[in-house]
Coordinates of C-alpha atoms in Angstrom, one line a residue:
M1145 CA -0.1 0.0 0.1
S1146 CA 1.4 3.5 -1.1
A1147 CA 1.9 6.4 1.4
A1148 CA -0.7 8.3 -0.8
S1149 CA -3.7 5.9 -0.3
L1150 CA -3.1 5.6 3.3
P1151 CA -5.7 7.9 5.2
P1152 CA -4.2 10.8 6.7
T1153 CA -2.9 11.1 10.4
Q1154 CA -4.0 13.9 12.6
F1155 CA -3.0 15.6 16.0
A1156 CA -4.3 18.4 18.3
F1157 CA -2.1 20.9 20.2
R1158 CA -3.5 23.2 23.0
S1159 CA -1.6 26.5 23.7
A1160 CA -2.5 29.1 26.3
S1161 CA -5.0 30.9 23.8
A1162 CA -6.3 28.4 21.4
I1163 CA -6.7 24.5 20.1
G1164 CA -5.2 23.7 17.1
L1165 CA -5.6 20.7 14.5
S1166 CA -3.0 19.5 12.0
E1167 CA -2.6 16.6 9.6
G1168 CA 0.3 14.5 9.9
A1169 CA 2.9 13.7 7.2
P1170 CA 3.3 14.7 4.4
A1171 CA 0.7 17.5 4.4
F1172 CA 1.3 19.3 7.8
G1173 CA -1.5 22.0 7.7
A1174 CA -4.9 22.5 9.4
P1175 CA -7.5 20.3 8.1
A1176 CA -10.0 22.1 5.4
G1177 CA -13.0 23.5 7.3
F1178 CA -11.5 23.4 10.8
E1179 CA -12.4 26.4 12.8
K1180 CA -9.9 27.3 15.2
Q1181 CA -11.0 27.1 19.1
T1182 CA -9.8 30.1 21.1
G1183 CA -10.1 31.3 24.7
Q1184 CA -8.7 30.2 27.8
I1185 CA -9.1 26.4 27.1
R1186 CA -7.6 24.2 30.1
V1187 CA -7.8 20.7 28.7
M1188 CA -8.4 18.6 25.4
Q1189 CA -8.5 15.0 24.9
Y1190 CA -8.9 12.6 21.9
S1191 CA -11.5 9.6 22.5
K1192 CA -10.1 6.5 21.1
N1193 CA -12.6 6.3 18.3
G1194 CA -11.6 9.9 16.9
H1195 CA -13.8 12.9 19.0
V1196 CA -11.7 15.5 20.7
K1197 CA -13.4 17.2 23.3
V1198 CA -17.2 17.5 21.8
M1199 CA -15.9 17.8 18.0
D1200 CA -15.9 14.9 15.7
A1201 CA -12.3 15.0 14.6
Q1202 CA -13.3 13.4 11.1
S1203 CA -16.2 15.8 10.1
L1204 CA -15.1 18.6 12.3
E1205 CA -18.5 19.3 13.6
I1206 CA -19.5 20.0 16.9
I1207 CA -21.3 17.0 18.3
Q1208 CA -22.4 18.1 22.0
E1209 CA -21.7 21.0 24.5
F1210 CA -21.6 20.6 28.0
A1211 CA -22.7 23.4 30.3
V1212 CA -20.0 22.9 33.1
K1213 CA -17.8 25.5 34.4
D1214 CA -14.2 25.0 35.8
I1215 CA -13.5 21.6 34.3
L1216 CA -9.8 20.8 35.0
E1217 CA -9.7 17.1 33.6
I1218 CA -11.7 15.1 31.2
D1219 CA -11.5 11.7 29.7
F1220 CA -13.2 9.5 27.1
S1221 CA -14.2 5.7 27.6
P1222 CA -12.6 3.3 25.6
K1223 CA -15.2 3.4 22.5
G1224 CA -16.3 7.2 23.3
T1225 CA -19.4 6.7 24.4
F1226 CA -18.9 8.2 27.8
L1227 CA -17.2 11.3 28.8
S1228 CA -15.7 11.9 32.6
T1229 CA -14.9 15.5 34.1
W1230 CA -13.3 16.6 36.9
Q1231 CA -13.5 20.0 38.8
R1232 CA -11.5 21.0 41.8
Q1233 CA -13.6 20.0 45.0
I1234 CA -15.3 23.0 47.0
K1235 CA -15.6 22.4 50.5
T1236 CA -19.2 22.4 51.9
E1237 CA -20.9 22.1 55.3
D1238 CA -21.6 18.5 54.7
G1239 CA -19.0 17.6 52.2
S1240 CA -21.6 16.9 49.5
H1241 CA -20.1 18.5 46.5
K1242 CA -19.9 15.9 43.8
N1243 CA -16.9 17.0 41.5
M1244 CA -16.4 14.1 39.3
S1245 CA -19.3 13.2 36.6
I1246 CA -19.9 10.9 33.9
Y1247 CA -21.9 11.9 30.8
E1248 CA -23.4 10.0 27.7
V1249 CA -21.7 11.8 24.8
K1250 CA -24.5 11.1 22.3
T1251 CA -27.3 12.6 24.7
G1252 CA -25.3 15.1 26.7
Q1253 CA -27.2 13.6 29.8
E1254 CA -25.4 13.2 33.2
L1255 CA -25.5 9.6 34.2
T1256 CA -23.9 9.8 37.8
S1257 CA -21.6 11.8 39.9
F1258 CA -19.3 11.2 42.8
S1259 CA -16.9 12.9 45.3
Q1260 CA -13.4 12.5 44.3
K1261 CA -10.8 14.8 46.3
S1262 CA -7.7 13.8 44.8
Q1263 CA -6.7 14.6 41.1
N1264 CA -4.3 11.6 40.6
N1265 CA -6.2 8.6 39.5
W1266 CA -9.4 10.8 39.3
N1267 CA -11.2 8.9 36.7
V1268 CA -13.3 5.4 36.9
Q1269 CA -11.6 2.5 35.0
W1270 CA -13.2 1.1 32.0
T1271 CA -13.1 -2.4 30.6
D1272 CA -12.2 -2.4 26.7
D1273 CA -15.7 -3.1 25.8
E1274 CA -17.4 -0.7 28.3
A1275 CA -19.3 -3.7 29.9
Y1276 CA -18.1 -2.3 33.4
C1277 CA -16.2 0.6 34.9
A1278 CA -15.0 0.4 38.7
R1279 CA -13.5 3.0 41.1
M1280 CA -12.0 2.2 44.7
V1281 CA -13.8 3.5 47.8
S1282 CA -11.8 2.4 51.1
N1283 CA -10.7 -1.0 50.7
E1284 CA -13.3 -1.8 48.4
V1285 CA -13.4 -1.8 44.3
H1286 CA -17.0 -0.9 43.2
F1287 CA -18.2 -2.2 39.6
W1288 CA -21.1 -0.6 37.7
E1289 CA -22.9 -1.4 34.6
P1290 CA -23.1 1.6 32.2
K1291 CA -26.9 1.1 31.9
N1292 CA -27.2 1.1 35.8
L1293 CA -24.7 4.0 36.8
T1294 CA -27.4 5.8 38.7
K1295 CA -27.8 2.6 40.7
T1296 CA -25.8 1.1 43.5
P1297 CA -22.9 -1.0 42.2
F1298 CA -23.5 -4.7 41.0
T1299 CA -20.8 -6.1 42.7
K1300 CA -17.9 -5.2 44.9
L1301 CA -14.5 -6.5 45.6
R1302 CA -13.6 -6.1 49.5
Q1303 CA -10.2 -6.7 50.8
E1304 CA -8.7 -5.3 53.9
G1305 CA -5.5 -3.3 53.4
M1306 CA -6.0 -2.7 49.5
S1307 CA -4.5 0.5 48.3
Q1308 CA -4.4 0.2 44.5
F1309 CA -6.3 -1.7 41.6
S1310 CA -6.0 -1.9 37.8
L1311 CA -8.2 -3.5 35.4
S1312 CA -6.7 -5.4 32.5
P1313 CA -7.2 -5.0 28.6
G1314 CA -8.0 -7.6 26.4
K1315 CA -11.2 -9.7 25.9
S1316 CA -11.3 -11.3 29.5
T1317 CA -11.0 -8.9 32.0
S1318 CA -9.0 -9.3 35.1
V1319 CA -8.4 -6.8 38.2
A1320 CA -5.1 -6.8 40.1
V1321 CA -4.8 -5.5 43.4
F1322 CA -2.1 -4.3 45.5
F1323 CA -1.7 -4.7 49.4
G1324 CA 1.1 -2.7 51.1
E1325 CA 3.6 -3.8 53.8
R1326 CA 1.8 -4.3 57.2
K1327 CA 2.9 -5.2 60.8
G1328 CA 5.9 -7.0 59.2
A1329 CA 3.8 -8.8 56.5
P1330 CA 5.1 -8.4 53.0
A1331 CA 3.3 -6.6 50.5
M1332 CA 1.2 -8.7 48.0
V1333 CA -0.4 -8.4 44.5
R1334 CA -3.7 -10.4 43.7
I1335 CA -5.2 -10.8 40.4
Y1336 CA -9.0 -12.0 40.5
S1337 CA -11.3 -12.5 37.6
I1338 CA -14.0 -10.0 37.4
T1339 CA -16.5 -12.6 37.4
N1340 CA -15.1 -14.2 40.6
F1341 CA -13.8 -12.7 43.6
T1342 CA -13.6 -16.1 46.0
V1343 CA -10.3 -17.4 44.7
P1344 CA -7.3 -15.3 43.1
L1345 CA -5.9 -16.3 39.7
A1346 CA -2.7 -15.3 40.7
S1347 CA -0.8 -13.5 43.6
K1348 CA 2.9 -12.5 44.5
S1349 CA 4.3 -11.6 47.7
F1350 CA 7.5 -9.4 48.2
F1351 CA 9.1 -6.8 50.7
K1352 CA 10.4 -3.3 49.5
A1353 CA 7.2 -1.8 48.1
D1354 CA 5.4 1.4 49.3
R1355 CA 3.7 1.6 46.0
V1356 CA 3.6 0.0 42.6
Q1357 CA 2.6 0.4 39.1
M1358 CA 1.0 -2.3 37.3
I1359 CA 1.9 -2.5 33.8
W1360 CA -0.2 -5.0 31.8
N1361 CA 0.3 -6.4 28.2
Q1362 CA -2.1 -5.3 25.5
L1363 CA -3.3 -8.9 25.6
G1364 CA -3.9 -8.8 29.3
T1365 CA -2.5 -12.1 29.8
N1366 CA 0.4 -11.0 32.0
V1367 CA 1.3 -8.0 34.2
L1368 CA 4.9 -6.3 35.3
V1369 CA 4.8 -4.9 38.7
W1370 CA 7.2 -2.1 39.5
A1371 CA 7.5 -2.0 43.2
T1372 CA 9.1 1.2 44.7
T1373 CA 10.5 2.5 48.1
D1374 CA 10.9 6.1 49.1
H1375 CA 14.2 5.4 50.9
D1376 CA 17.4 3.0 50.4
K1377 CA 18.3 1.8 53.7
T1378 CA 21.6 0.7 52.2
G1379 CA 22.6 4.2 50.8
K1380 CA 23.2 3.5 47.3
S1381 CA 20.6 5.5 45.9
Y1382 CA 19.0 8.9 46.5
Y1383 CA 15.9 7.7 45.0
G1384 CA 14.9 4.4 47.1
E1385 CA 14.8 1.2 45.9
T1386 CA 12.8 -0.6 42.9
N1387 CA 12.0 -4.1 41.9
L1388 CA 10.2 -5.7 39.2
Y1389 CA 7.8 -8.9 39.4
Y1390 CA 6.4 -10.7 36.6
L1391 CA 2.9 -12.3 37.1
A1392 CA 1.1 -14.5 34.7
V1393 CA -2.8 -14.1 34.9
A1394 CA -3.2 -18.1 34.5
G1395 CA -1.2 -18.3 37.6
N1396 CA 1.3 -20.6 36.0
F1397 CA 4.1 -18.4 36.3
D1398 CA 5.5 -15.8 38.4
C1399 CA 9.2 -14.4 39.4
R1400 CA 11.0 -11.4 40.1
V1401 CA 12.8 -9.8 36.9
P1402 CA 16.6 -10.0 37.2
I1403 CA 17.8 -6.2 37.0
D1404 CA 20.6 -4.3 38.2
G1405 CA 20.1 -1.1 40.5
L1406 CA 17.1 1.2 39.7
I1407 CA 14.5 1.0 37.2
H1408 CA 13.9 4.2 35.1
D1409 CA 11.5 2.9 32.5
V1410 CA 9.5 -0.3 31.5
A1411 CA 7.5 -1.2 28.5
W1412 CA 5.8 -4.1 26.9
A1413 CA 6.1 -4.8 23.0
P1414 CA 2.8 -4.5 21.3
A1415 CA 2.8 -8.4 20.5
S1416 CA 2.7 -9.1 24.0
K1417 CA 5.6 -11.4 24.0
D1418 CA 8.5 -9.5 25.2
F1419 CA 9.4 -6.2 27.0
V1420 CA 12.2 -3.8 27.8
V1421 CA 13.7 -2.3 30.7
I1422 CA 16.0 0.6 31.5
H1423 CA 17.9 0.0 35.0
G1424 CA 21.1 0.8 36.6
Q1425 CA 22.7 3.8 37.8
M1426 CA 23.2 7.2 36.1
P1427 CA 24.7 8.2 33.9
N1428 CA 25.2 4.7 32.1
P1429 CA 22.2 2.7 32.9
K1430 CA 21.8 -0.8 30.9
T1431 CA 18.9 -1.6 28.6
T1432 CA 17.6 -5.1 28.4
L1433 CA 15.2 -7.0 26.3
F1434 CA 13.3 -9.7 28.1
D1435 CA 11.0 -12.4 26.8
Q1436 CA 7.7 -13.7 28.1
R1437 CA 9.5 -15.9 30.8
A1438 CA 11.5 -12.8 31.9
N1439 CA 14.8 -14.2 30.5
A1440 CA 17.3 -11.5 29.0
V1441 CA 17.7 -12.1 25.3
H1442 CA 19.4 -9.0 24.1
E1443 CA 21.4 -6.0 25.6
F1444 CA 21.3 -2.7 24.1
G1445 CA 24.3 -1.0 25.7
R1446 CA 24.9 1.6 28.3
D1447 CA 23.6 5.1 27.6
A1448 CA 22.2 7.8 29.2
R1449 CA 18.4 6.9 28.5
N1450 CA 15.3 6.9 30.6
T1451 CA 12.6 6.5 28.2
I1452 CA 11.0 3.5 26.0
K1453 CA 8.7 4.0 23.2
W1454 CA 7.5 1.4 20.9
N1455 CA 5.9 2.1 17.7
P1456 CA 2.3 0.9 17.3
C1457 CA 3.1 -2.3 15.4
G1458 CA 6.2 -3.1 17.5
R1459 CA 8.8 -3.1 14.8
I1460 CA 10.7 0.2 15.7
L1461 CA 11.7 0.9 19.1
V1462 CA 13.0 4.5 20.5
L1463 CA 15.5 4.5 23.5
A1464 CA 15.6 8.2 24.8
G1465 CA 17.2 10.3 27.4
F1466 CA 14.8 13.1 28.5
G1467 CA 14.3 15.3 31.4
N1468 CA 17.6 16.2 32.8
L1469 CA 19.5 14.3 30.2
A1470 CA 20.8 15.4 26.8
G1471 CA 17.8 14.3 24.9
T1472 CA 19.3 11.8 22.4
M1473 CA 16.8 9.4 20.6
D1474 CA 17.9 6.1 19.4
F1475 CA 15.7 4.3 16.6
W1476 CA 16.4 0.4 17.0
D1477 CA 14.9 -2.3 14.6
R1478 CA 13.3 -5.1 16.7
K1479 CA 13.7 -7.6 13.8
T1480 CA 17.2 -7.3 13.3
L1481 CA 18.0 -5.7 16.8
K1482 CA 20.4 -3.1 14.9
K1483 CA 20.6 0.5 15.6
I1484 CA 18.8 2.5 12.6
A1485 CA 19.7 6.3 13.6
S1486 CA 20.2 8.5 16.6
V1487 CA 19.1 11.9 16.9
S1488 CA 19.2 15.0 19.4
A1489 CA 15.8 16.3 20.7
R1490 CA 16.8 18.4 23.6
D1491 CA 14.4 20.1 26.0
T1492 CA 11.8 17.3 24.9
T1493 CA 9.0 17.1 27.7
A1494 CA 6.4 15.0 25.7
C1495 CA 6.8 12.2 23.0
E1496 CA 4.6 9.8 21.0
W1497 CA 4.2 7.8 18.2
S1498 CA 2.0 8.5 15.2
P1499 CA -0.3 5.8 14.3
D1500 CA 1.3 5.4 10.9
N1501 CA 4.2 3.4 12.5
R1502 CA 6.8 5.8 10.8
H1503 CA 6.9 9.2 12.6
I1504 CA 7.4 10.3 16.2
L1505 CA 6.4 13.4 17.5
T1506 CA 8.6 15.4 20.3
A1507 CA 7.3 18.4 22.0
T1508 CA 8.6 21.1 24.5
L1509 CA 5.5 21.9 27.0
S1510 CA 4.7 24.7 29.5
P1511 CA 4.8 24.9 32.5
R1512 CA 7.9 22.5 32.7
L1513 CA 9.7 24.6 30.3
R1514 CA 8.4 28.2 29.2
V1515 CA 10.8 28.9 26.5
D1516 CA 11.4 27.4 23.2
N1517 CA 7.7 25.7 23.3
G1518 CA 6.8 23.7 20.1
Y1519 CA 6.6 20.3 18.6
K1520 CA 8.8 18.6 16.1
I1521 CA 8.0 15.3 13.7
W1522 CA 10.9 13.0 13.2
H1523 CA 10.9 9.9 10.6
Y1524 CA 12.1 6.7 12.0
T1525 CA 15.4 7.1 10.0
G1526 CA 16.3 10.4 12.0
T1527 CA 15.1 12.7 9.4
L1528 CA 13.2 15.7 10.8
V1529 CA 10.3 16.2 8.5
H1530 CA 8.4 19.2 10.5
T1531 CA 8.9 21.7 13.2
E1532 CA 6.7 24.4 14.6
E1533 CA 7.0 26.5 17.5
V1534 CA 3.8 27.6 19.6
N1535 CA 3.9 30.0 22.4
E1536 CA 2.9 28.4 25.7
L1537 CA 2.3 25.2 24.4
Y1538 CA 0.4 22.7 27.0
A1539 CA -0.3 19.4 25.4
V1540 CA -0.1 17.7 22.0
N1541 CA -1.7 14.6 21.1
W1542 CA -2.2 12.2 17.9
R1543 CA -5.6 11.0 17.0
P1544 CA -5.9 7.4 17.7
A1545 CA -6.1 4.9 14.8
T1546 CA -5.8 1.1 14.7
P1547 CA -2.1 -0.1 13.7
E1548 CA -3.9 -2.1 10.9
L1549 CA -4.5 0.9 8.8
Y1550 CA -0.9 1.8 8.5
P1551 CA 0.9 -1.7 7.9
I1552 CA 4.7 -1.5 7.7
R1553 CA 6.7 -3.2 4.9
S1554 CA 9.2 -6.1 5.7
A1555 CA 12.0 -3.9 4.3
L1556 CA 12.1 -0.5 5.8
S1557 CA 11.5 2.8 3.7
P1558 CA 14.0 5.1 2.7
A1559 CA 14.2 8.4 4.5
P1560 CA 12.1 11.2 3.3
K1561 CA 13.2 14.8 2.3
P1562 CA 13.3 16.9 5.3
A1563 CA 11.2 20.2 5.3
A1564 CA 12.8 23.6 4.7
N1565 CA 11.9 24.9 8.2
S1566 CA 13.1 21.6 9.7
T1567 CA 16.9 22.0 8.1
V1568 CA 17.1 25.5 10.0
A1569 CA 16.0 23.9 13.2
A1570 CA 18.3 21.0 12.9
A1571 CA 21.1 23.6 12.4
K1572 CA 20.2 25.6 15.4
P1573 CA 23.0 25.0 18.0
A1574 CA 22.4 24.1 21.5
P1575 CA 23.6 26.4 24.2
V1576 CA 26.7 25.6 26.0
R1577 CA 26.2 24.7 29.8
A1578 CA 28.8 24.3 32.5
M1579 CA 28.7 20.5 33.3
G1580 CA 29.6 19.1 36.5
A1581 CA 28.7 15.9 38.7
Y1582 CA 24.9 15.6 38.7
R1583 CA 23.3 15.7 42.3
P1584 CA 19.4 15.3 42.8
P1585 CA 17.8 18.1 44.3
Q1586 CA 17.2 16.5 48.0
A1587 CA 21.2 15.6 48.0
R1588 CA 22.6 19.0 47.0
G1589 CA 24.5 20.5 49.9
T1590 CA 25.5 17.1 51.5
P1591 CA 28.6 15.0 51.3
A1592 CA 28.7 12.4 48.4
P1593 CA 28.4 8.9 49.5
A1594 CA 31.6 6.9 49.1
L1595 CA 30.0 5.3 46.0
F1596 CA 30.2 8.1 44.1
A1597 CA 33.7 9.5 45.1
D1598 CA 35.5 8.2 42.1
A1599 CA 33.1 9.3 39.6
N1600 CA 33.3 13.1 41.1
A1601 CA 37.1 13.0 41.1
T1602 CA 37.3 11.8 37.6
S1603 CA 35.1 14.6 36.3
A1604 CA 37.1 17.5 37.6
A1605 CA 38.9 17.6 34.3
A1606 CA 35.6 17.8 32.3
A1607 CA 34.2 20.3 34.5
A1608 CA 37.0 22.8 34.0
A1609 CA 37.1 22.4 30.2
A1610 CA 33.5 22.8 30.2
T1611 CA 33.7 25.9 32.3
A1612 CA 36.4 27.3 29.8
A1613 CA 33.9 26.7 27.0
A1614 CA 31.1 28.8 28.9
D1615 CA 33.4 31.3 29.2
A1616 CA 34.0 31.8 25.7
N1617 CA 30.2 32.4 25.3
L1618 CA 30.0 35.2 27.9
S1619 CA 29.7 38.8 26.8
K1620 CA 32.6 41.3 27.5
A1621 CA 31.0 42.6 30.6
A1622 CA 30.0 39.6 32.1
L1623 CA 33.6 38.1 31.4
K1624 CA 35.3 41.2 32.9
N1625 CA 33.1 40.9 36.2
K1626 CA 34.1 37.4 36.4
K1627 CA 37.5 37.9 36.4
K1628 CA 37.1 40.7 39.1
R1629 CA 35.6 38.3 41.3
E1630 CA 38.4 35.7 41.0
N1631 CA 41.0 38.3 41.4
A1632 CA 39.6 39.9 44.6
K1633 CA 39.4 36.0 45.9
K1634 CA 42.9 35.5 45.1
N1635 CA 43.9 38.8 46.9
K1636 CA 41.8 37.7 50.1
D1637 CA 43.6 34.4 50.0
S1638 CA 46.8 36.1 49.8
D1639 CA 46.5 38.7 52.5
E1640 CA 45.1 35.9 55.0
T1641 CA 48.5 34.0 54.1
T1642 CA 50.7 37.0 55.0
S1643 CA 48.8 38.6 58.1
A1644 CA 50.1 36.3 60.7
S1645 CA 53.6 37.4 59.9
A1646 CA 53.9 40.7 58.5
P1647 CA 52.6 44.2 60.6
A1648 CA 49.5 45.6 59.5
P1649 CA 50.2 48.7 57.5
T1650 CA 49.3 52.5 58.9
A1651 CA 46.0 53.8 57.7
V1652 CA 46.2 56.3 54.9
S1653 CA 43.5 58.7 53.9
G1654 CA 42.7 59.3 50.2
A1655 CA 40.4 57.6 47.9
N1656 CA 43.1 55.9 45.7
S1657 CA 45.2 54.9 48.6
P1658 CA 46.5 50.9 48.4
A1659 CA 46.1 50.9 52.4
R1660 CA 42.6 51.7 52.6
S1661 CA 41.4 48.1 52.5
N1662 CA 42.8 47.8 55.9
T1663 CA 41.1 50.9 57.5
P1664 CA 38.5 50.1 59.8
R1665 CA 35.0 50.7 59.0
P1666 CA 32.5 52.0 61.5
N1667 CA 29.5 49.5 62.4
S1668 CA 26.4 51.5 61.1
N1669 CA 24.2 49.1 62.8
N1670 CA 25.2 50.3 66.5
G1671 CA 26.7 53.6 65.8
S1672 CA 30.1 52.5 67.5
S1673 CA 33.5 52.0 65.7
N1674 CA 35.6 48.8 65.6
N1675 CA 39.4 50.2 66.9
S1676 CA 40.9 46.7 66.2
I1677 CA 42.6 46.6 62.7
N1678 CA 40.9 43.6 60.3
K1679 CA 41.5 42.6 56.6
S1680 CA 38.5 43.1 54.4
K1681 CA 38.2 42.6 50.8
P1682 CA 37.9 45.3 48.3
Q1683 CA 34.8 44.5 45.6
N1684 CA 33.5 46.9 42.9
G1685 CA 35.0 49.8 44.9
S1686 CA 33.5 49.1 48.4
L1687 CA 34.6 47.9 51.5
L1688 CA 33.3 44.6 53.4
P1689 CA 33.3 44.5 57.0
P1690 CA 35.4 42.2 58.7
T1691 CA 33.8 38.6 59.4
T1692 CA 33.9 39.0 63.1
T1693 CA 32.1 42.3 62.9
T1694 CA 29.6 40.8 60.5
T1695 CA 28.7 38.2 62.9
S1696 CA 28.3 40.4 65.8
A1697 CA 26.4 43.0 63.8
T1698 CA 23.9 40.2 62.5
S1699 CA 23.0 39.4 65.9
Q1700 CA 22.3 42.8 67.0
M1701 CA 19.9 43.6 63.5
T1702 CA 16.4 44.2 64.2
E1703 CA 13.6 41.9 62.4
T1704 CA 13.1 44.8 59.8
E1705 CA 16.7 44.8 59.1
K1706 CA 17.1 41.3 58.6
K1707 CA 14.2 41.2 56.2
I1708 CA 15.7 44.1 54.3
R1709 CA 19.1 42.0 54.2
N1710 CA 17.1 38.8 53.1
V1711 CA 15.2 40.8 50.4
T1712 CA 18.3 42.5 48.9
K1713 CA 20.2 39.3 48.8
K1714 CA 17.3 37.7 46.8
L1715 CA 17.3 40.9 44.5
K1716 CA 21.2 40.2 44.1
Q1717 CA 20.9 36.9 42.9
I1718 CA 17.9 37.8 40.4
H1719 CA 20.6 40.5 39.1
E1720 CA 23.1 37.9 38.4
L1721 CA 20.5 35.6 36.9
K1722 CA 19.7 38.2 34.4
E1723 CA 23.2 38.8 33.5
K1724 CA 23.6 35.1 32.7
Q1725 CA 20.3 35.0 30.4
A1726 CA 21.9 38.0 28.9
A1727 CA 25.1 36.4 28.2
G1728 CA 23.2 33.7 26.4
E1729 CA 23.0 30.9 28.9
T1730 CA 19.9 28.8 29.3
L1731 CA 18.3 29.0 32.7
E1732 CA 16.4 26.3 34.5
L1733 CA 12.5 26.7 35.2
T1734 CA 13.3 27.5 39.1
Q1735 CA 15.7 30.2 37.9
L1736 CA 13.0 31.9 35.4
Q1737 CA 10.3 31.8 38.2
K1738 CA 12.8 33.5 40.5
I1739 CA 13.2 36.4 38.0
T1740 CA 9.6 36.8 37.8
A1741 CA 9.5 37.8 41.3
E1742 CA 11.8 40.6 41.1
A1743 CA 8.8 43.6 40.8
A1744 CA 7.4 41.7 44.1
L1745 CA 10.7 42.1 46.1
L1746 CA 11.3 45.7 45.1
K1747 CA 7.6 46.6 46.3
E1748 CA 8.5 44.6 49.5
L1749 CA 11.7 46.4 49.8
E1750 CA 10.2 49.5 49.3
A1751 CA 7.6 49.0 52.1
L1752 CA 10.2 47.6 54.3
K1753 CA 12.4 51.3 54.1
V1754 CA 9.4 53.2 54.9

């Protein structure tokens, strides 16, 4: 089947002011007849049968409108028959605000509503055929038939200590439930048939599990249980401990999957016969392919990767390093187990395969990153075929379609021609950043464990080289200020070395006197003079008080003076960040947020000085 005869793919994106639609390769443009939806749109979602929000994605006609305000989450049932919505719960005296509702899309009728405080796991879970939906309520999983949603649940699964549940996909639905560790007893996962809660089909007990993710294969015949703890008692990891367990629904096989170190990602192949795990310590974790009996059958090597993406037919596998990693994507052929291409997709925060099995979309979204927002579409040969910048882009999703519509040939197709704007985007240089040993946020400012001592020592030369490269990109003013700070620090160290043996020079008046740095400075906080001669560091033409004087003065400061000092310190940090930004250095999200607080800090400083 030729590419021209295939039905067109489509994706939708949501920005701060509008929702847009675009066709996929090779057209890349808004569908004819689409009217752009503008306004403060908070959420969008495709249903699996082709509806986005209340618009038919094929005919672009409005199907239904729901007069509900302040909706923060929406989701469709598997066949698009029902629409669920969630609002932030409002506190009432009797606690009766029902903020989660289920509607019938065709009629617009509200079928039922519930009180749901948490936004996490807010929606009900559906079976693939929409025969049942389920939600958890205090050690119970309630099951409803869609035609009787207004009535009491037709059945309940009650288990003491149950904290999570997951419905399997596939034709024969099962439910897996998780029990945390309790009073020395191990954690446990049990699998039940949805028609019989008396005897479990399979079960597995294990320790070291505060919470789990239950990852089903597409057939619903096997499940991987990714168990996580918040803390690692051995001290080998800042992120706790992780383990992976394999359970067959038939109850004839279960095991612990043999992995090394932390798990970064797990993904079943669409054929449900094998799965891939990225595991081990950063920056060089291992990526392993396992068969349906959890035996390692192939190693993809050690690279800084933390994301696994199979294309819908399972022929092409992407291994990528997103988040705090460099953004490299490796394309692998599952049939030959050979690498096809590697590309750099830096600052990627979202990634999704097109239903056509040939293209993958990467995007930089707000609020994770508020600069360089937009999306790119790549061919599996590594060719960048389309790119688009969108201001304040919040979401982008492909319209779902069955993989059978887009069969992939046994011989992989050649690379297409890149678009003109894609060539310019690919040629854009990445900003040079000073590199050093990575420390997770909760470990910064604390001593590194002995396990990482060698790694920190060997990275010193690389950090020095990166610093030199960063200096080359600084402006003349920024580089001059940096050299001044370095020279001032050297002068202070030299003075402290000679002060023990050399007498202090006599103070000489005059603005340009070299001995001025040793002249005692009055303490402005208490109105008295410090008669002892101390060393102080000249910086930007001003004199800093000695350390001992500063300590004494700080202890005698009023609360208002302390607040003024703290606000002034924050404003100085913002000024330094602005200098870095002006020099072309890319700032982190937290640093950008700090800059936005400058106006408020200036107002606070004026109020304190009144």
